[in-house]
Backbone as JSON Lines, residues from 0, in Angstrom:
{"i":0,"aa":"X","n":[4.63,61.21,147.01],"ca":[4.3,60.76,145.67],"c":[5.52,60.15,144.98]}
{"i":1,"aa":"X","n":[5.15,59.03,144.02],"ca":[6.74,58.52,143.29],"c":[6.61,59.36,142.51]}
{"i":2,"aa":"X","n":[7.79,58.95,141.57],"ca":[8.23,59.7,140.48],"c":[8.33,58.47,139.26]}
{"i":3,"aa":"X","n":[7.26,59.04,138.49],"ca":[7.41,58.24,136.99],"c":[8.6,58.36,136.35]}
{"i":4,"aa":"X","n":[9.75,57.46,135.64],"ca":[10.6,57.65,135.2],"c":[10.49,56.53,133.84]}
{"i":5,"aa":"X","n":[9.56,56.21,133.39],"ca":[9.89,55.28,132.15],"c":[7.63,54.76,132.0]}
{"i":6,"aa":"X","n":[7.42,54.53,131.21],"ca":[6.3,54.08,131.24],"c":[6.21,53.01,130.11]}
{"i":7,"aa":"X","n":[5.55,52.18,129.82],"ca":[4.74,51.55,128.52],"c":[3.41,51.15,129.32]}
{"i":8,"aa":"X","n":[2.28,50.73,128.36],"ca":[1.24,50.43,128.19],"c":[0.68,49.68,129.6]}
{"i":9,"aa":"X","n":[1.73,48.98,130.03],"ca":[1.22,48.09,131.24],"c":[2.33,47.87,132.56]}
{"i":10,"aa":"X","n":[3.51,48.81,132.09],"ca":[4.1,49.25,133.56],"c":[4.8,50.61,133.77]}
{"i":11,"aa":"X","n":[4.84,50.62,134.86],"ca":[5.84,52.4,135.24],"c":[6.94,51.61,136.01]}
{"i":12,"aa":"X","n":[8.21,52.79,135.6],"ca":[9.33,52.5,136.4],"c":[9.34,54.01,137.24]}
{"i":13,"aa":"X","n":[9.65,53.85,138.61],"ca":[9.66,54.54,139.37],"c":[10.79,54.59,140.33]}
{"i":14,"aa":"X","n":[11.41,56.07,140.4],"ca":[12.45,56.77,140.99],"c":[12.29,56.0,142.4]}
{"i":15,"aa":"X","n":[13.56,55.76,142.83],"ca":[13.35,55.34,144.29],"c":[13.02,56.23,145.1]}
{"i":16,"aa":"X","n":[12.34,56.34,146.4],"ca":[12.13,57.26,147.52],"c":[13.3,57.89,147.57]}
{"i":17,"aa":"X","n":[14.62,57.93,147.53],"ca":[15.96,58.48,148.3],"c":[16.79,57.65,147.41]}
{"i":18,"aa":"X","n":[17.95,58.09,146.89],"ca":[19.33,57.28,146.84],"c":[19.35,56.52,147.91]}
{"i":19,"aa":"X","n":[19.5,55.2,147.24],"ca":[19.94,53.9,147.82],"c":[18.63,53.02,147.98]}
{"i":20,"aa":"X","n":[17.35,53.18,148.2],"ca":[16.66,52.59,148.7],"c":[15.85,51.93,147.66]}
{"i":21,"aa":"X","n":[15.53,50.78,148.1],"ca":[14.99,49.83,147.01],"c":[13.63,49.79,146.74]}
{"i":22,"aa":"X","n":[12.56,50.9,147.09],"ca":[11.52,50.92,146.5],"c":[10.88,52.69,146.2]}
{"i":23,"aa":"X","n":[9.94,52.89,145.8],"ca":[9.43,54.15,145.55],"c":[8.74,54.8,146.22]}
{"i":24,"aa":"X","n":[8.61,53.31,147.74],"ca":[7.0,53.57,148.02],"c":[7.51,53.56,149.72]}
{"i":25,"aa":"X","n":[7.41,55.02,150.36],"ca":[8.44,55.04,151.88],"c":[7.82,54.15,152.46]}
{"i":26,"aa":"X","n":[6.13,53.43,152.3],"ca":[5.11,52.12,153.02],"c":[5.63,51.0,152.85]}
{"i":27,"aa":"X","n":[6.31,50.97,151.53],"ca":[6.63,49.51,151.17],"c":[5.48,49.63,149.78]}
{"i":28,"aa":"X","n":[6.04,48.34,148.75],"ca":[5.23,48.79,147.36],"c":[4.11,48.08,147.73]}
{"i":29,"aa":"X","n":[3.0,48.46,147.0],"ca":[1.7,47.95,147.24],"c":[1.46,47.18,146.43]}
{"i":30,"aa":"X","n":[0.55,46.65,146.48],"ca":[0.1,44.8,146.81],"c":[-0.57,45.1,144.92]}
{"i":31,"aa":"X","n":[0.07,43.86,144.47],"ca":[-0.32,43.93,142.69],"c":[-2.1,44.53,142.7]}
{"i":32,"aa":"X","n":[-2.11,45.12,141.82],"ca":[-3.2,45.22,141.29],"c":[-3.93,46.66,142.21]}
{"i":33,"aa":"X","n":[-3.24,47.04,142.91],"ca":[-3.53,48.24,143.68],"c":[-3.68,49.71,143.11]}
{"i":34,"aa":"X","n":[-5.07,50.01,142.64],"ca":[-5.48,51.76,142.36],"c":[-4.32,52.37,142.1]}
{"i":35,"aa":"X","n":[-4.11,53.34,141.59],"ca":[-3.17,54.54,140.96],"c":[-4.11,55.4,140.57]}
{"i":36,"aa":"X","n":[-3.68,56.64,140.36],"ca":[-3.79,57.87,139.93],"c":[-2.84,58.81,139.1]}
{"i":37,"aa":"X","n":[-2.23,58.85,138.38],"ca":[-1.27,59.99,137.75],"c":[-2.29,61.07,137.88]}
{"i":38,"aa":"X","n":[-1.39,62.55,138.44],"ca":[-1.44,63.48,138.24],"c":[-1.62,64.22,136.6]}
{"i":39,"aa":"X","n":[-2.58,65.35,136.39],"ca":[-1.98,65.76,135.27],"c":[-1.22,66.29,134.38]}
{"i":40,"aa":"X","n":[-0.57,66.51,133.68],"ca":[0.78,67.36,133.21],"c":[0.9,68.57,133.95]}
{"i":41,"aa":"X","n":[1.85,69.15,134.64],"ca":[1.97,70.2,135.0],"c":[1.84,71.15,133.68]}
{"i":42,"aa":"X","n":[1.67,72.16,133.66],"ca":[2.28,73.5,132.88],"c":[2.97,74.28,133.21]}
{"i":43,"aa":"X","n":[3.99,74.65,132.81],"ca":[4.19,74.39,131.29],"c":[4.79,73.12,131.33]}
{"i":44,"aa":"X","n":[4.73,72.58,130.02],"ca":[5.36,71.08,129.84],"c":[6.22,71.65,129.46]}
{"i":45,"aa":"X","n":[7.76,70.87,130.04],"ca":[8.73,71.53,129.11],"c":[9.81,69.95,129.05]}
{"i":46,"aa":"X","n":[10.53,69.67,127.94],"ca":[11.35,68.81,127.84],"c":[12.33,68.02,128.39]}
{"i":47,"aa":"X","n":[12.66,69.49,129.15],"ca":[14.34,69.43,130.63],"c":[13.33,70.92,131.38]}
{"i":48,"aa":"X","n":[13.16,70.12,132.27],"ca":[12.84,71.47,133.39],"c":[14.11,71.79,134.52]}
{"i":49,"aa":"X","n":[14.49,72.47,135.05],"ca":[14.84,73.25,136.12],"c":[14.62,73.26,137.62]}
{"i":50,"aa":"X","n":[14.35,72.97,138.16],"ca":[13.72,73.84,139.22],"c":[14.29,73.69,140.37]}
{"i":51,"aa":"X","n":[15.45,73.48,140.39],"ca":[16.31,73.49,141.54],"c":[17.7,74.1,141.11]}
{"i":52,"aa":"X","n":[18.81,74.47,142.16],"ca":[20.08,74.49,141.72],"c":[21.25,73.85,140.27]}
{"i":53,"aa":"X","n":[21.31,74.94,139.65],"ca":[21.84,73.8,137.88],"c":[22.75,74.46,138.09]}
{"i":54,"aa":"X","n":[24.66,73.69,138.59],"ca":[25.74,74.41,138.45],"c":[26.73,73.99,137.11]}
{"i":55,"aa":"X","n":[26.7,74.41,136.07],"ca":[27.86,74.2,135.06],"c":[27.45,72.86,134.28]}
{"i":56,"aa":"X","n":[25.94,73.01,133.81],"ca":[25.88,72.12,132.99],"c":[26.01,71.7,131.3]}
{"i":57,"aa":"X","n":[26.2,70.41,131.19],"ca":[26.7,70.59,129.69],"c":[26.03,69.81,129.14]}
{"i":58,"aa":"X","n":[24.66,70.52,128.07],"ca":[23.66,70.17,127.39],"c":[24.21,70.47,126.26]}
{"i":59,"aa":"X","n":[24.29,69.3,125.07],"ca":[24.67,69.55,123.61],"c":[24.47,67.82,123.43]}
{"i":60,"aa":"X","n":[24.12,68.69,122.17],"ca":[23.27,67.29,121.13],"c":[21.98,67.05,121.18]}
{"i":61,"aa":"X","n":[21.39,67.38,121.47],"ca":[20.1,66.82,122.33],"c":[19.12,67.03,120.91]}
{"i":62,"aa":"X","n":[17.8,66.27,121.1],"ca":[16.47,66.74,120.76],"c":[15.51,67.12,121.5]}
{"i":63,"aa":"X","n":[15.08,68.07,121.74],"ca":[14.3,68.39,122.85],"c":[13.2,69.12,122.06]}
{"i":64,"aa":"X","n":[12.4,68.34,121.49],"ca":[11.85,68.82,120.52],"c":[10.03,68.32,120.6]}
{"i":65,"aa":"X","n":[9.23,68.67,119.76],"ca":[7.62,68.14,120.34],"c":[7.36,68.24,118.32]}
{"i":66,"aa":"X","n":[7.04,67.31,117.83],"ca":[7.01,67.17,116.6],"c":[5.33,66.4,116.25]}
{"i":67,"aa":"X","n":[4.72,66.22,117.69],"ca":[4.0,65.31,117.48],"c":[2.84,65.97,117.1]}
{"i":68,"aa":"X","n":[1.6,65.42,116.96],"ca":[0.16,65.94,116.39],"c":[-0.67,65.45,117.79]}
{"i":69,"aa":"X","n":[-1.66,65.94,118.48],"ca":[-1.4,67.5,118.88],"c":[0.44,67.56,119.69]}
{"i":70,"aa":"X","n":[0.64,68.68,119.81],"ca":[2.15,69.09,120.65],"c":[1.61,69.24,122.0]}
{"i":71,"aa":"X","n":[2.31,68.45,122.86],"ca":[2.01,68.24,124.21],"c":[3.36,69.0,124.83]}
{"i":72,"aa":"X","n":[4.17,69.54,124.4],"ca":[5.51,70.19,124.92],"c":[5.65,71.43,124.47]}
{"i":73,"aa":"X","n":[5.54,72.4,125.56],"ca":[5.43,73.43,125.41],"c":[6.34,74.56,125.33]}
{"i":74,"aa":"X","n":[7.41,73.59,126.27],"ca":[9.09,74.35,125.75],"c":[10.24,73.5,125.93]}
{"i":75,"aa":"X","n":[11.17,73.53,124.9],"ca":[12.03,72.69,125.0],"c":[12.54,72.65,126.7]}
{"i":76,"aa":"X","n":[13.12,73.81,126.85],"ca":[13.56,73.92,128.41],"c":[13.45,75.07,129.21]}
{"i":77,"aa":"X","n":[13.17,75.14,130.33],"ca":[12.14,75.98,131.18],"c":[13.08,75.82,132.26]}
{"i":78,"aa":"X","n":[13.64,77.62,132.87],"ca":[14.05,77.44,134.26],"c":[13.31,77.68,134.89]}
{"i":79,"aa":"X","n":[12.51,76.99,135.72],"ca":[11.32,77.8,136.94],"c":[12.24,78.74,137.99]}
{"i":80,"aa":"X","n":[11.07,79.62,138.52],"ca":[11.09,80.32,138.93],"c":[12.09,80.11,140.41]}
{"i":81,"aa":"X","n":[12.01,79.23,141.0],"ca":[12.76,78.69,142.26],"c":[14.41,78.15,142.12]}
{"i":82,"aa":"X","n":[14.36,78.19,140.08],"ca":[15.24,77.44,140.67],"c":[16.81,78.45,139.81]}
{"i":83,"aa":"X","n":[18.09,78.12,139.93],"ca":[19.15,78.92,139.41],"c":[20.13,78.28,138.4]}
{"i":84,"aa":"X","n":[20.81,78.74,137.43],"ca":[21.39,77.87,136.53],"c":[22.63,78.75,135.95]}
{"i":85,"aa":"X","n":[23.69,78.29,136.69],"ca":[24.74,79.26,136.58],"c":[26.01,78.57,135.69]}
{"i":86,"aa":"X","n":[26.67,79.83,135.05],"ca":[27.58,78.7,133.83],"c":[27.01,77.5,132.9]}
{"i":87,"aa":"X","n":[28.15,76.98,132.29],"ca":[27.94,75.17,131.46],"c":[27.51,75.74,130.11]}
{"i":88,"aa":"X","n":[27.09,75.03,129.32],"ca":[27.29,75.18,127.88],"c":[26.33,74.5,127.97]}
{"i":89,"aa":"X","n":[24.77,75.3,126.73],"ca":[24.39,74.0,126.24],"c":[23.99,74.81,124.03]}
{"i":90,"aa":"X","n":[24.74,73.91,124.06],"ca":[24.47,74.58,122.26],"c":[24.31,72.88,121.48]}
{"i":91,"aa":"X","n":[23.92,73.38,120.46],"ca":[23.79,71.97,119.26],"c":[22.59,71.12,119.84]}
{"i":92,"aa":"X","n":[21.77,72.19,120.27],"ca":[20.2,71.2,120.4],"c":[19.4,71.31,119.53]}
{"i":93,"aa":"X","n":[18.64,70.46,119.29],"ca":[17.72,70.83,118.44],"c":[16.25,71.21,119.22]}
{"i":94,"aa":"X","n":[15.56,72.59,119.4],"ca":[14.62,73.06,120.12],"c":[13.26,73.2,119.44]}
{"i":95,"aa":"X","n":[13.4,72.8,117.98],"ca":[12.14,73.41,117.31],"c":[11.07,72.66,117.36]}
{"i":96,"aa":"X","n":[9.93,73.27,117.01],"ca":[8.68,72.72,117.17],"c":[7.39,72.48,118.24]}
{"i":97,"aa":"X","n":[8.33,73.28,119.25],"ca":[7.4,73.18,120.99],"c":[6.49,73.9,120.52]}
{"i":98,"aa":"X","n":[5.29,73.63,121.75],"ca":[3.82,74.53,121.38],"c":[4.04,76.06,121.09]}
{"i":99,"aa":"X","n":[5.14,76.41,122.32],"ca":[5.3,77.78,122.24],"c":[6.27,78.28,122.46]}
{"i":100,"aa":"X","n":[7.25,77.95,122.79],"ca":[8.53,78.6,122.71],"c":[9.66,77.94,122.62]}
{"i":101,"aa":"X","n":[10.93,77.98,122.48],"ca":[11.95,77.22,122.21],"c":[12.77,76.97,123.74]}
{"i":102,"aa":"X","n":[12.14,78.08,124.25],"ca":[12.88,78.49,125.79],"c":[12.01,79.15,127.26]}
{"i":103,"aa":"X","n":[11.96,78.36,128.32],"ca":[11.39,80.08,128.8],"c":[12.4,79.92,130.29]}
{"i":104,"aa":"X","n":[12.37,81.02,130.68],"ca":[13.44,81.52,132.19],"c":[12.41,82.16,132.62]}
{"i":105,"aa":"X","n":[12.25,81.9,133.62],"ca":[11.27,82.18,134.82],"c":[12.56,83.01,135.65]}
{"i":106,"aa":"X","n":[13.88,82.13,136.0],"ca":[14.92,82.16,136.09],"c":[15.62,82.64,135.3]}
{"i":107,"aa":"X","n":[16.5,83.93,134.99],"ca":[17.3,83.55,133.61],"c":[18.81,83.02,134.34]}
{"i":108,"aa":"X","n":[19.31,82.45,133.46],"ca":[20.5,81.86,133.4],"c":[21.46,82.86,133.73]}
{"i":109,"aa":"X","n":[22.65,82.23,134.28],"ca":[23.58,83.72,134.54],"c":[24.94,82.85,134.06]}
{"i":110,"aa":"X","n":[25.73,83.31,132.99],"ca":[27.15,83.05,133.06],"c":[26.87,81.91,132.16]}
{"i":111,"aa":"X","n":[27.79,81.24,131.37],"ca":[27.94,79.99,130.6],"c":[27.88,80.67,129.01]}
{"i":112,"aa":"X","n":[27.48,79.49,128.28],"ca":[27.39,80.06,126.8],"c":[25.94,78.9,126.39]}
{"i":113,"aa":"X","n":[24.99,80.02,126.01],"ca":[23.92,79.18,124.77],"c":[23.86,79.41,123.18]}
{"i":114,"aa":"X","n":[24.42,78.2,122.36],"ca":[23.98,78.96,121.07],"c":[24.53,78.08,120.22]}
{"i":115,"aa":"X","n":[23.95,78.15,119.08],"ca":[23.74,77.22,118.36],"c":[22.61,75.96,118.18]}
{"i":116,"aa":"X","n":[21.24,76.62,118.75],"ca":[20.49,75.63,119.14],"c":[19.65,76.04,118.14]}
{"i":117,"aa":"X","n":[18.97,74.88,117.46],"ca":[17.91,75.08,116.55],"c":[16.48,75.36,117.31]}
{"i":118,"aa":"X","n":[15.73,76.02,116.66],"ca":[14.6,76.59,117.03],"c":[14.36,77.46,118.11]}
């Protein structure tokens, strides 16, 4: 499957198959006008997900926030369950307003500093 990375109304930009390679599609891209399907939102929606190895990252400033009518974001940031997030800093976000939580750890975090984050 590609990976959506940008959308508007009448195109998607899509993650390449692998670093380096010049299309999304391991067949080769398909021929204009060719069927699609998007999947539906996973759950939980979350803003910055996780789910692999996170060593010493440094999240600050951010909005990671769901302000909209209905709220389609359900947490600012979510470590899944698979994945680990050790050390790094992330403070001075702004978190408020998700459907339901500001945070969730499936994973919890081990080591670093969080704080100062709104909501």
């Amino acid at each position: 499957p590609a990976v959506v990375t940008d959308n508007t109304a009448t195109r998607l930009t899509l993650a390449p198959v692998r670093p380096g390679a010049g299309t999304a599609w391991p067949d080769g891209t398909p021929a204009p006008g060719t069927a699609y399907r998007l999947p539906d939102s996973p759950a939980p929606r979350a803003g910055l997900t996780a789910a692999a190895a996170v060593t010493h990252p440094y999240v600050q400033g951010n909005r990671v926030r769901d302000d909209g009518h209905p709220r389609t974001q359900i947490h600012a940031v979510w470590i899944a369950d698979e994945a680990t997030w050790t050390g790094g800093r992330v403070s001075g976000n702004d978190f408020s307003g998700n459907g339901s939580a500001s945070t969730r750890f499936d994973s919890a975090p081990t080591g670093g500093r969080w704080r100062d984050n709104a909501g």
